[in-house]
PDB file of C-alpha atoms and ligand atoms in Angstrom:
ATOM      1  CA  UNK Q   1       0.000   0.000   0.000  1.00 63.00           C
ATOM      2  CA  UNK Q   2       1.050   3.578  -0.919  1.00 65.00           C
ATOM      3  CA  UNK Q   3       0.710   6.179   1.698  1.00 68.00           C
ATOM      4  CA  UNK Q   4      -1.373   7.801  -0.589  1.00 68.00           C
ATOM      5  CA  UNK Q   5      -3.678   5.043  -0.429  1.00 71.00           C
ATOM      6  CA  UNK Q   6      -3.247   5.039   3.608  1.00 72.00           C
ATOM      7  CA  UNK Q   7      -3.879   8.896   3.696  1.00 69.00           C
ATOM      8  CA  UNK Q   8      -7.213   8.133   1.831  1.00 72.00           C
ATOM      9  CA  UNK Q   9      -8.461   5.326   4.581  1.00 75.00           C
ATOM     10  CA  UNK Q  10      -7.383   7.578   7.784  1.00 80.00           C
ATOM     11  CA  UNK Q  11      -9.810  10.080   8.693  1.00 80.00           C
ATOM     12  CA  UNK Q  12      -7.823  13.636   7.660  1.00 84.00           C
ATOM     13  CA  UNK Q  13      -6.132  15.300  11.094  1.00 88.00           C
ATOM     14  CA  UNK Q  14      -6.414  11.466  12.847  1.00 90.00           C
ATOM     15  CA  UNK Q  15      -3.441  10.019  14.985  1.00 90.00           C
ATOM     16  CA  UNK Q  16      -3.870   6.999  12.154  1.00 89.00           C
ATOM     17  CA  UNK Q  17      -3.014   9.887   9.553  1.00 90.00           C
ATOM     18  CA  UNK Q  18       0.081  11.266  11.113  1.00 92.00           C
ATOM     19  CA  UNK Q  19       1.713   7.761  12.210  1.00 93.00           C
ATOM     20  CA  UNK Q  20       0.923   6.997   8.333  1.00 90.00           C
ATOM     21  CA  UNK Q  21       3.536  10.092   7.629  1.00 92.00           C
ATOM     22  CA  UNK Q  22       6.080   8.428   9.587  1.00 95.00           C
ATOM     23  CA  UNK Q  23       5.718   4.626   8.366  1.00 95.00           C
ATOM     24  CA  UNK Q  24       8.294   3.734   5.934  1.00 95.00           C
ATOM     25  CA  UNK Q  25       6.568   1.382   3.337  1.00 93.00           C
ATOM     26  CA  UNK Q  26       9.339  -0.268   1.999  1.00 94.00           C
ATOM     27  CA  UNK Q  27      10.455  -1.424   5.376  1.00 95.00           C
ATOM     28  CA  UNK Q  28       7.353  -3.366   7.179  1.00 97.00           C
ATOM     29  CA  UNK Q  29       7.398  -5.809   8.760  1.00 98.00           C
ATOM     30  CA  UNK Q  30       6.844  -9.130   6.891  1.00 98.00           C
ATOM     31  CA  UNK Q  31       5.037 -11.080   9.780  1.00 98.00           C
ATOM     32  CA  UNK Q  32       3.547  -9.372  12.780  1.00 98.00           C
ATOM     33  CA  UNK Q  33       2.172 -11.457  15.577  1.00 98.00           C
ATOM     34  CA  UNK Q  34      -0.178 -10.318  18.475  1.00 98.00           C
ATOM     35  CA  UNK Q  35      -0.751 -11.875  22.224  1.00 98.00           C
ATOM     36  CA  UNK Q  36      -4.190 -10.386  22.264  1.00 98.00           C
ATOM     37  CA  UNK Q  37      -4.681  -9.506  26.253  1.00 98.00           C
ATOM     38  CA  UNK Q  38      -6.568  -7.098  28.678  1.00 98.00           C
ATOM     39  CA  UNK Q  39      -9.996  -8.408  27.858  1.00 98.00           C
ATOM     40  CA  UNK Q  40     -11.098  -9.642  31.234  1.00 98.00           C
ATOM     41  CA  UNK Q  41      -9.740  -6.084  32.749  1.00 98.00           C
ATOM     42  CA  UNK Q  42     -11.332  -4.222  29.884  1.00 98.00           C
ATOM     43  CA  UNK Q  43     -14.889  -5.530  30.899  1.00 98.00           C
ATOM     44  CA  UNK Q  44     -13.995  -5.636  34.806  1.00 98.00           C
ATOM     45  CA  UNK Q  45     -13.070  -1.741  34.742  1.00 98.00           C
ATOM     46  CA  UNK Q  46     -16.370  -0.940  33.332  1.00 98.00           C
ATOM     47  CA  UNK Q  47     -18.182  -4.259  35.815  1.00 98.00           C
ATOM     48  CA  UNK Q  48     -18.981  -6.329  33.215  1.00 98.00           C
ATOM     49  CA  UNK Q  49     -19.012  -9.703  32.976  1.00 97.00           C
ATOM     50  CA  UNK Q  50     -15.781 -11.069  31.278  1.00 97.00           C
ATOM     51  CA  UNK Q  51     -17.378 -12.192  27.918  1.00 97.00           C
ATOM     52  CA  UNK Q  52     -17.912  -8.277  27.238  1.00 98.00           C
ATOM     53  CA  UNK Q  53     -14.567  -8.114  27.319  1.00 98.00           C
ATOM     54  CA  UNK Q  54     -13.857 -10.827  24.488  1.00 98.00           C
ATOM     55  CA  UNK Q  55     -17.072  -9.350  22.669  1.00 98.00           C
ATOM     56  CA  UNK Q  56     -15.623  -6.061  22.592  1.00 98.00           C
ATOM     57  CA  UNK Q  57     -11.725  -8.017  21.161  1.00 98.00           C
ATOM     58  CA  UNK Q  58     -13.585  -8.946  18.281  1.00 98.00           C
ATOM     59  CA  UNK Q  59     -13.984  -5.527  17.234  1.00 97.00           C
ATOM     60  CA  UNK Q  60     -10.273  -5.294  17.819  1.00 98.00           C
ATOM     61  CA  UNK Q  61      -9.935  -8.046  15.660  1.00 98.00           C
ATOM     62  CA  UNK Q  62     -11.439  -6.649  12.735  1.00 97.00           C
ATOM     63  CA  UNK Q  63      -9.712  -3.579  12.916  1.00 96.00           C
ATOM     64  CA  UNK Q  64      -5.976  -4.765  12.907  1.00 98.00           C
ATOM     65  CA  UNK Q  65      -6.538  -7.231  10.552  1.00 98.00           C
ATOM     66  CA  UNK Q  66      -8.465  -5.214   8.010  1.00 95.00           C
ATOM     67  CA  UNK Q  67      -5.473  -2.406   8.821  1.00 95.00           C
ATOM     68  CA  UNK Q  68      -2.925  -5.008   8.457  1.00 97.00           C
ATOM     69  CA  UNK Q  69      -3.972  -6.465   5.584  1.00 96.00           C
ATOM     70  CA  UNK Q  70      -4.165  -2.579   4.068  1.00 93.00           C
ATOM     71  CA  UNK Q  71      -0.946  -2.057   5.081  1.00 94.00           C
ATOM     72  CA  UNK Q  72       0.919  -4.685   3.362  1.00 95.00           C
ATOM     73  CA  UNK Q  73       1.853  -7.072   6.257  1.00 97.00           C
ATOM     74  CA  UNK Q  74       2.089  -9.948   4.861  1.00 98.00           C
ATOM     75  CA  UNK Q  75       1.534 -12.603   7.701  1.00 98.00           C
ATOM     76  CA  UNK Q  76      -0.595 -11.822  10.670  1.00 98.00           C
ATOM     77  CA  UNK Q  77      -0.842 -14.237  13.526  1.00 98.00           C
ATOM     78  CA  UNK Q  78      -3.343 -13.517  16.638  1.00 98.00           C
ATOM     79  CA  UNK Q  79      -2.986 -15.460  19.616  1.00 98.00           C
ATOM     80  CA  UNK Q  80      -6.854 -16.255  20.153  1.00 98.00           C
ATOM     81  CA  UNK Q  81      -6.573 -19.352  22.599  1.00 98.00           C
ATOM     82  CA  UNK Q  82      -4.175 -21.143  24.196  1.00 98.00           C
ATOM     83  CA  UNK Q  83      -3.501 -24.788  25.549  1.00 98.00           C
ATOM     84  CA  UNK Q  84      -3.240 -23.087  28.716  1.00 97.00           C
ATOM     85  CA  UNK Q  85      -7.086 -21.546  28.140  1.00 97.00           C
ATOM     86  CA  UNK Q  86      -9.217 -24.615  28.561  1.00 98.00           C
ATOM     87  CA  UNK Q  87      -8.579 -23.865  32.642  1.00 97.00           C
ATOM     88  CA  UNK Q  88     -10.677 -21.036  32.497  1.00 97.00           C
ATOM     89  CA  UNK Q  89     -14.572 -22.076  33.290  1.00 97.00           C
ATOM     90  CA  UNK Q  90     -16.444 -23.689  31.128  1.00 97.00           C
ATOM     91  CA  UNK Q  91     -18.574 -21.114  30.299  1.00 97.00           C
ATOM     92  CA  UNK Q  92     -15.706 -18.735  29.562  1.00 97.00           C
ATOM     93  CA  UNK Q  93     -14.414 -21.568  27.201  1.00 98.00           C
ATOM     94  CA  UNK Q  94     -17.861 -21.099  25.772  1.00 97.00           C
ATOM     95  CA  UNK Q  95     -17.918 -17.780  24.984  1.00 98.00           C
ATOM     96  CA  UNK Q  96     -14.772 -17.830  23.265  1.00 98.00           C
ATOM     97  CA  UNK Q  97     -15.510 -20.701  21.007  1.00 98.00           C
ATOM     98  CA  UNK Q  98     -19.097 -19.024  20.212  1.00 98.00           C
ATOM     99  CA  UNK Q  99     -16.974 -15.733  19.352  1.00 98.00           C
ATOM    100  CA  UNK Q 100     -14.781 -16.985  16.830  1.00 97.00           C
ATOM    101  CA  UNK Q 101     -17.272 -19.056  15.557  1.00 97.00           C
ATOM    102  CA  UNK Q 102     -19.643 -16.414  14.913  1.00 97.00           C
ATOM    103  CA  UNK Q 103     -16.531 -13.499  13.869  1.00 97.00           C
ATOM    104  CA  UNK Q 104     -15.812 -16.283  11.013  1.00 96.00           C
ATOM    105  CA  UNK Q 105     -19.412 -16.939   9.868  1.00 95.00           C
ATOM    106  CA  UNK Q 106     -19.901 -13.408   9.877  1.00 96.00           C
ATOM    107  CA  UNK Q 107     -16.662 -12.097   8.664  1.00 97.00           C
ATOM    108  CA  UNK Q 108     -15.599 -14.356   6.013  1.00 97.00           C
ATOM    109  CA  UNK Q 109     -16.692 -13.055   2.760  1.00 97.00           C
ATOM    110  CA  UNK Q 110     -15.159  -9.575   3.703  1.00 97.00           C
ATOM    111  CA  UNK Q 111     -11.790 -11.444   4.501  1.00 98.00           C
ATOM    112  CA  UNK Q 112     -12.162 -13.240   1.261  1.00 98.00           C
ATOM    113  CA  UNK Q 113     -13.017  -9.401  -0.665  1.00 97.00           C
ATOM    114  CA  UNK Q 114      -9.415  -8.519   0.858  1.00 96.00           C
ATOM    115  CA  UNK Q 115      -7.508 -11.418  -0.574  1.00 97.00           C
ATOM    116  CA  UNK Q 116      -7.013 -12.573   2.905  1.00 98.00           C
ATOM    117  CA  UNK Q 117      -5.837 -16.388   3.275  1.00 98.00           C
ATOM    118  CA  UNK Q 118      -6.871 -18.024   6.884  1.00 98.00           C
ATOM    119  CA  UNK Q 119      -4.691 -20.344   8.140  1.00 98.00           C
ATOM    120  CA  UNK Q 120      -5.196 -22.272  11.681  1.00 98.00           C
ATOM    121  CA  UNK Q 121      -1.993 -22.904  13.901  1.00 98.00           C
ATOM    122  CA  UNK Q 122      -2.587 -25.485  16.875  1.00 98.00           C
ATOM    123  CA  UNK Q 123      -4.154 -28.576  17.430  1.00 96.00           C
ATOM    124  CA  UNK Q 124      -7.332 -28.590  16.084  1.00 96.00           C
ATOM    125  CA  UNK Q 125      -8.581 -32.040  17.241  1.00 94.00           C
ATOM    126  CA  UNK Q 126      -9.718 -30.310  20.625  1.00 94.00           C
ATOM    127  CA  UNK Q 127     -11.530 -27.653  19.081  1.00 97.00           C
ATOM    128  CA  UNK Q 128     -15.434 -27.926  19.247  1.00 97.00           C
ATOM    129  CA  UNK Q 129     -16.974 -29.542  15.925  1.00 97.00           C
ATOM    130  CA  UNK Q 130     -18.746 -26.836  14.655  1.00 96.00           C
ATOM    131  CA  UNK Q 131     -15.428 -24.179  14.917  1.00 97.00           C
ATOM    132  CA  UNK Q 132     -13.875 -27.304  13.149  1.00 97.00           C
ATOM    133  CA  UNK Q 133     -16.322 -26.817  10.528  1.00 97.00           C
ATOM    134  CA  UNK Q 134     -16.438 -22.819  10.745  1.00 97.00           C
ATOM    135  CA  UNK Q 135     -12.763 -23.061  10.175  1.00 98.00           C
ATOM    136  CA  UNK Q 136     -12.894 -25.615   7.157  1.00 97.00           C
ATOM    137  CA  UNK Q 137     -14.560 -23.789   5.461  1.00 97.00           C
ATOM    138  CA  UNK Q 138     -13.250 -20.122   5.826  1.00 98.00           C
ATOM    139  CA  UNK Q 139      -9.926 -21.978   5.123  1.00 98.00           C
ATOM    140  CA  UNK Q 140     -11.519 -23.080   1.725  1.00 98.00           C
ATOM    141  CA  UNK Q 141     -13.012 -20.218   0.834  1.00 98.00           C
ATOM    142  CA  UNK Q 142      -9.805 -18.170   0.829  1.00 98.00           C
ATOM    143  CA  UNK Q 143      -7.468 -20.920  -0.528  1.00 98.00           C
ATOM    144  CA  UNK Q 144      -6.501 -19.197  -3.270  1.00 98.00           C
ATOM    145  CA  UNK Q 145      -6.088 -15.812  -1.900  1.00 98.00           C
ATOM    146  CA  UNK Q 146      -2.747 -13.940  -2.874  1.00 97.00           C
ATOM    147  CA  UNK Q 147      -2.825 -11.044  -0.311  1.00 97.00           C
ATOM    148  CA  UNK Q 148      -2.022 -11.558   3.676  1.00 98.00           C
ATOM    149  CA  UNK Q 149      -2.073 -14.839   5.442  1.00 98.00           C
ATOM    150  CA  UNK Q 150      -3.934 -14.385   8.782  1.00 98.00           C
ATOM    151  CA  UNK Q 151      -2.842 -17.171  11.413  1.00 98.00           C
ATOM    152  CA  UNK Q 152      -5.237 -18.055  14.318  1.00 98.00           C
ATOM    153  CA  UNK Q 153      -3.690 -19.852  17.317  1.00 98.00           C
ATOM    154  CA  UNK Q 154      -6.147 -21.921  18.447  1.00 98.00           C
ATOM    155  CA  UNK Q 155      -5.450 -24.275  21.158  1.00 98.00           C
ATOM    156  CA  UNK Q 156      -1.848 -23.409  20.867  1.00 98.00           C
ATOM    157  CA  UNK Q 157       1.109 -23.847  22.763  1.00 98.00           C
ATOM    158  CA  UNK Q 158       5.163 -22.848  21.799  1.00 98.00           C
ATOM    159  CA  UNK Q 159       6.717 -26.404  23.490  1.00 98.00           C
ATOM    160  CA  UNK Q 160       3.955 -28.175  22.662  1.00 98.00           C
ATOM    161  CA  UNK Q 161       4.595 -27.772  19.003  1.00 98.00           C
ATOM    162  CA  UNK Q 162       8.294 -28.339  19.380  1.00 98.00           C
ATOM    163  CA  UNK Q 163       7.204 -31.475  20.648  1.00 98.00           C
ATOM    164  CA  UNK Q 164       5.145 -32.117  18.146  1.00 97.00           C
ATOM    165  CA  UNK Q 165       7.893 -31.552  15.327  1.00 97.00           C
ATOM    166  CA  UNK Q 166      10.196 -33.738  17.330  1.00 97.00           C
ATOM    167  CA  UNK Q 167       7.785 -36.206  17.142  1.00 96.00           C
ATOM    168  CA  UNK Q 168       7.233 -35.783  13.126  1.00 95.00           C
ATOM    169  CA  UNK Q 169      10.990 -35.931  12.473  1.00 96.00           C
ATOM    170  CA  UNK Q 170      11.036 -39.339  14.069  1.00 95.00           C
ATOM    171  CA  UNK Q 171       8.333 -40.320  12.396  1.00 95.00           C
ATOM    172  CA  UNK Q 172       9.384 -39.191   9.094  1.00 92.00           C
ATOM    173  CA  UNK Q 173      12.695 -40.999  10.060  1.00 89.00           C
ATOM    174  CA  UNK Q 174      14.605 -37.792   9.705  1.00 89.00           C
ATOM    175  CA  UNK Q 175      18.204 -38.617  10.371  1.00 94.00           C
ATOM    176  CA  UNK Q 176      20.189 -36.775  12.753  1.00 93.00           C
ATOM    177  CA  UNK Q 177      23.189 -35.795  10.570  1.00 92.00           C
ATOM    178  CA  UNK Q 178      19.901 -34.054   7.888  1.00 93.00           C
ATOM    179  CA  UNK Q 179      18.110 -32.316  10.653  1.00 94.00           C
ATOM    180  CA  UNK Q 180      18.963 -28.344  11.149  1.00 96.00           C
ATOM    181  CA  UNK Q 181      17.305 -25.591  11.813  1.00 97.00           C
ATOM    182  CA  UNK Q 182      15.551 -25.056   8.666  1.00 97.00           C
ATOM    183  CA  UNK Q 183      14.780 -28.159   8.233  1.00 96.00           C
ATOM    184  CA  UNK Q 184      13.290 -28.538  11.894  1.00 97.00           C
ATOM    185  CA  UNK Q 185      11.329 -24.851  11.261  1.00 98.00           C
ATOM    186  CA  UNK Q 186       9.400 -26.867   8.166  1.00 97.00           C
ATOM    187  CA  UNK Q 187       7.895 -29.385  10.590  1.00 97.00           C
ATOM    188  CA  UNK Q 188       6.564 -26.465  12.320  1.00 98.00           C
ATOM    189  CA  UNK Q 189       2.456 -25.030  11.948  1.00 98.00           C
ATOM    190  CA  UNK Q 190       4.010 -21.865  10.378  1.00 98.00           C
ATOM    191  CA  UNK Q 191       6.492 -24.150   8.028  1.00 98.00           C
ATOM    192  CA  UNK Q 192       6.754 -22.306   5.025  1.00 97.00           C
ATOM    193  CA  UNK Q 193       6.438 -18.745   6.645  1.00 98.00           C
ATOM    194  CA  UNK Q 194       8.611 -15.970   7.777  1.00 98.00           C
ATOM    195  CA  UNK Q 195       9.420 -15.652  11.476  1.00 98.00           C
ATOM    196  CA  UNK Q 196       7.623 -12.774  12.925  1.00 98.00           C
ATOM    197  CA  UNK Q 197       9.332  -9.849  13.040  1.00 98.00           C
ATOM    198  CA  UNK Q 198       7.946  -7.659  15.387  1.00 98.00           C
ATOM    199  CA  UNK Q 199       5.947  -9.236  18.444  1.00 98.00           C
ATOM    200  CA  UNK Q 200       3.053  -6.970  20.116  1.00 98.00           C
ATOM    201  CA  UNK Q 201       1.636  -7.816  23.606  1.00 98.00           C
ATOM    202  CA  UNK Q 202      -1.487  -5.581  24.884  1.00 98.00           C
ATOM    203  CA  UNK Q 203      -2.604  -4.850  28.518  1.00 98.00           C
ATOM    204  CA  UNK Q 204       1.336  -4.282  29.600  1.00 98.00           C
ATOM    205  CA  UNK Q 205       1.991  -7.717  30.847  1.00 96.00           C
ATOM    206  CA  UNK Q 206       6.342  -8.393  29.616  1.00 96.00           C
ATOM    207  CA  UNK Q 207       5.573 -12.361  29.057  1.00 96.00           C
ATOM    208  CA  UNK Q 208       5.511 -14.346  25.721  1.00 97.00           C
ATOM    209  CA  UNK Q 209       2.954 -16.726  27.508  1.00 97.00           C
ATOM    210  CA  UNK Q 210       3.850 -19.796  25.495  1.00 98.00           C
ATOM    211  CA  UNK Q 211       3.701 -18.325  21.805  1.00 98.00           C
ATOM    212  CA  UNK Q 212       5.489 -19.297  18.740  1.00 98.00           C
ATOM    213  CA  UNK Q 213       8.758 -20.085  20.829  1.00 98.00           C
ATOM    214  CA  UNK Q 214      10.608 -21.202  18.018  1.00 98.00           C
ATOM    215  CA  UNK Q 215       9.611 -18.295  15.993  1.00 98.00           C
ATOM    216  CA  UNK Q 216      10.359 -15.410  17.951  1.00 98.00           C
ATOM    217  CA  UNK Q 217      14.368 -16.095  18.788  1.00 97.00           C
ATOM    218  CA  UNK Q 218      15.075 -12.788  17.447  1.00 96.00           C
ATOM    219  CA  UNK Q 219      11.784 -10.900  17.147  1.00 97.00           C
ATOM    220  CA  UNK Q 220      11.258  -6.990  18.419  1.00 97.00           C
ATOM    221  CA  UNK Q 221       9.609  -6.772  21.090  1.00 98.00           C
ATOM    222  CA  UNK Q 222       6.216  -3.856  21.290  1.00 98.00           C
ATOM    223  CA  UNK Q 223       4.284  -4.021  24.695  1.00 98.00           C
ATOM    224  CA  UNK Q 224       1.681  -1.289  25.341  1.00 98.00           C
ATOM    225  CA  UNK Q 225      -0.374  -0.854  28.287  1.00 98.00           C
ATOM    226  CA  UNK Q 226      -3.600  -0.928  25.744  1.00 98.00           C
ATOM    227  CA  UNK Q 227      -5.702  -3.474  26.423  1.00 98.00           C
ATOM    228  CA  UNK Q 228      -6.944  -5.180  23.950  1.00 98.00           C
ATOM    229  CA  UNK Q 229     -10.692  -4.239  23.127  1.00 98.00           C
ATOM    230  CA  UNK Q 230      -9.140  -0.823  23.175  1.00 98.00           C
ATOM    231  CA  UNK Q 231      -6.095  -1.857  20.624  1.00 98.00           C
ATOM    232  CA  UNK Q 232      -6.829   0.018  17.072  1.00 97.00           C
ATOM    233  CA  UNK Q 233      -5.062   0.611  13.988  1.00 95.00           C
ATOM    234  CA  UNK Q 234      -3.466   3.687  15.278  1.00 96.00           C
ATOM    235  CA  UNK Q 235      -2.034   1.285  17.915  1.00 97.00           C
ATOM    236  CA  UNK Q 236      -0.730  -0.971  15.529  1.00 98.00           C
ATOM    237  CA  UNK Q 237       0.927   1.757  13.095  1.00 97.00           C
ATOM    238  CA  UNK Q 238       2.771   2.896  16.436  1.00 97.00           C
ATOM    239  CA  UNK Q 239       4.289  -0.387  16.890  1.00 98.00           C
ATOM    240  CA  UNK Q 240       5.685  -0.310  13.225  1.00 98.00           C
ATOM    241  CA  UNK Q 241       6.680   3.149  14.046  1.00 97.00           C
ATOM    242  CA  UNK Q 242       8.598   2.347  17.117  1.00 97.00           C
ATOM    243  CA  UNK Q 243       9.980  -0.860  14.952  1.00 98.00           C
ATOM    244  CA  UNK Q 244      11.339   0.744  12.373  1.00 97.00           C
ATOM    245  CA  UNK Q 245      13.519   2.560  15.122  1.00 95.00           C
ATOM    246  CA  UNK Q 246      15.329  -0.413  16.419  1.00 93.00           C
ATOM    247  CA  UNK Q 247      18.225  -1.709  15.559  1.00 86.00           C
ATOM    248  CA  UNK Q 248      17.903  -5.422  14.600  1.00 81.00           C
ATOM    249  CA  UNK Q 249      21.455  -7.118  15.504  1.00 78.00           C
ATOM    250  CA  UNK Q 250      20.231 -11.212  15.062  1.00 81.00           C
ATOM    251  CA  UNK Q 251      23.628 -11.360  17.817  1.00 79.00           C
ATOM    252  CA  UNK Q 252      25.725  -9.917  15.531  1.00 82.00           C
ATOM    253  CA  UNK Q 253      26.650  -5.980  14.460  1.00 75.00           C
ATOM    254  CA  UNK Q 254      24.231  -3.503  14.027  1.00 68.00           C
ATOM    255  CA  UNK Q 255      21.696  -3.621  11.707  1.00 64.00           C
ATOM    256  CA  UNK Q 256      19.045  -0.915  10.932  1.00 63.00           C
ATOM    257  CA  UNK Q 257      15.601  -2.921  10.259  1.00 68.00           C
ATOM    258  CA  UNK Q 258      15.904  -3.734   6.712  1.00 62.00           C
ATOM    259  CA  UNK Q 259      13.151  -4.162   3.889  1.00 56.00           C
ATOM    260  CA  UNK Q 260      10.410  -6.542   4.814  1.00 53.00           C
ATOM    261  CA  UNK Q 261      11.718  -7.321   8.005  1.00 50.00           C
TER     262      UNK Q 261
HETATM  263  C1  FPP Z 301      -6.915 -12.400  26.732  1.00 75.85           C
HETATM  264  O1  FPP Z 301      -7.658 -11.638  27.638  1.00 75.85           O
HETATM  265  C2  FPP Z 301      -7.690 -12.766  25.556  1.00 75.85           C
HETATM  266  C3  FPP Z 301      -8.033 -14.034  25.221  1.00 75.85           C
HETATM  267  C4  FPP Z 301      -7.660 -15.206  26.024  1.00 75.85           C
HETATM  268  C5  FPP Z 301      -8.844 -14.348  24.046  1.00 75.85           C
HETATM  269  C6  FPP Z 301      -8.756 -13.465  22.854  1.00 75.85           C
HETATM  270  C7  FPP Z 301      -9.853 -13.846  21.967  1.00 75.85           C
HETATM  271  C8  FPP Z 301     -10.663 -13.006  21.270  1.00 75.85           C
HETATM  272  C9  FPP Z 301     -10.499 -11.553  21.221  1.00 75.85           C
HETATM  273  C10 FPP Z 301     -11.830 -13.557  20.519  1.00 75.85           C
HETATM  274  C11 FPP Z 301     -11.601 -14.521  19.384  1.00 75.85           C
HETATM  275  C12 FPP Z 301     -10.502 -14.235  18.459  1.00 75.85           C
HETATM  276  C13 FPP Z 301     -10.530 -14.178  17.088  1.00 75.85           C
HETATM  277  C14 FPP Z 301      -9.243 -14.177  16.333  1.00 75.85           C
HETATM  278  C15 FPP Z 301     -11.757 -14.097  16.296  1.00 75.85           C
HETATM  279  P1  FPP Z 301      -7.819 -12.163  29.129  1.00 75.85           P
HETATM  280  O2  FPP Z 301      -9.158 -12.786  29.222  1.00 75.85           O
HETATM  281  O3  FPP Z 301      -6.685 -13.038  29.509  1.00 75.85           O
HETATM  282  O4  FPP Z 301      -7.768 -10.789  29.889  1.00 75.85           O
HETATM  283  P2  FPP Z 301      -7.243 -10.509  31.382  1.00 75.85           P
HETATM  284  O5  FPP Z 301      -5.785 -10.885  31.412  1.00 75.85           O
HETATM  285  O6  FPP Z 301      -7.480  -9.040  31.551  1.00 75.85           O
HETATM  286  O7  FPP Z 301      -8.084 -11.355  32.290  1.00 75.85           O
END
């Protein structure tokens, strides 16, 4: 996207229109991933039950990914449930599962008008039967799409799917003396895709909870005290901002962040 284009989706005079001005388009980051978190503070600051706060994330949802998408990032990856998140109640579970269903039933045809491809990472086999089926076939639908892959992590878990890929090399009888780490990275969910480059965490909490361990070895960091239902596109532009500052070193000399990542 040109920030012509960009000027032309921000409202004129908005924060999103001046953080536009200072985003350098030829130097985005190629995957940005999200750990999506605040909700349950979001709904209990306003004494609401806790599903307001997810309802409200799904708002949140829509807006970084349609903004992402815009953009030109081109792999997204929200953290929308964890292997750690069937501990919550069963009711919470509930809610959450009823969410996404309902955000993909209701939101697919617009991700399929952006050229948006939906990928799942995590172990599906968990995963209620008719998500399973929502998924399927949002997954189908956008197949064939060209523009940015959008990752949900459902029921997933960083070791856990090291473990997994340990277990596929031995099955796969990989020997020893072939495996590295590229070839180890391709038994991964995101096998095929670049490792994020810039990691966001809302609601101020400094933990990477479990997420895409492999991945992020040499990610940037971006954690705002934003909770999530309140994260927007402005929010996201100033983590590309900030990005685009840093020095990326990969333990070596300095670096300044170069083209697509
Ligand atoms: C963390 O807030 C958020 C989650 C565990 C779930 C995020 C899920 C959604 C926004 C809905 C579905 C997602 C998609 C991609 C359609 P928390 O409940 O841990 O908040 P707290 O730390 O304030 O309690």
């Amino acid at each position: 996207m040109s920030l012509q284009d960009l000027l032309t989706w921000a409202p004129a005079g908005s924060r999103e229109a001046s953080l536009a001005r200072e985003v350098d388009f030829d130097r985005l980051p190629m995957h940005v991933a999200v750990i999506m978190d605040g909700n349950g503070r979001w709904a209990a600051r306003r004494h609401l039950p806790r599903a307001e706060g997810h309802r409200a994330g799904i708002d949140s949802v829509r807006d970084v990914v349609e903004a992402s998408a815009r953009l030109g990032i081109r792999v997204l990856t929200l953290y929308a449930f964890s292997v750690e998140n069937w501990k919550r109640p069963p009711a919470e579970v509930s809610v959450l599962m009823g969410l996404l269903k309902k955000y993909l039933w209701l939101e697919l045809e617009r991700l399929h008008d952006n050229d948006i491809r939906l990928q799942v990472i995590g172990c599906e086999d968990r995963l209620p039967a008719d998500v399973r089926r929502e998924l399927d076939a949002g997954r189908e639908r956008t197949r064939g799409n060209r523009g940015m892959l959008f990752n949900i992590a459902l029921n997933y878990g960083g070791r856990a799917e090291i473990v997994e890929a340990a277990r596929r090399a031995i099955e796969n009888a990989v020997r020893p003396s072939d495996l590295d780490e590229g070839r180890f990275a391709e038994l991964l969910y995101t096998a095929g895709q670049p490792d994020p480059d810039l990691l966001i965490r809302t609601s101020g909490e400094m933990r990477v909870s479990n997420f895409l361990l492999w991945q992020i070895a040499y990610s940037e960091i971006w954690v705002t005290d934003t909770l999530w239902p309140d994260f927007r596109a402005r929010h996201l532009l100033e983590a590309i901002v900030s990005y685009q500052k840093r020095d990326r070193r990969y333990g070596g000399i300095t670096q300044p962040v170069a083209a697509g990542g």
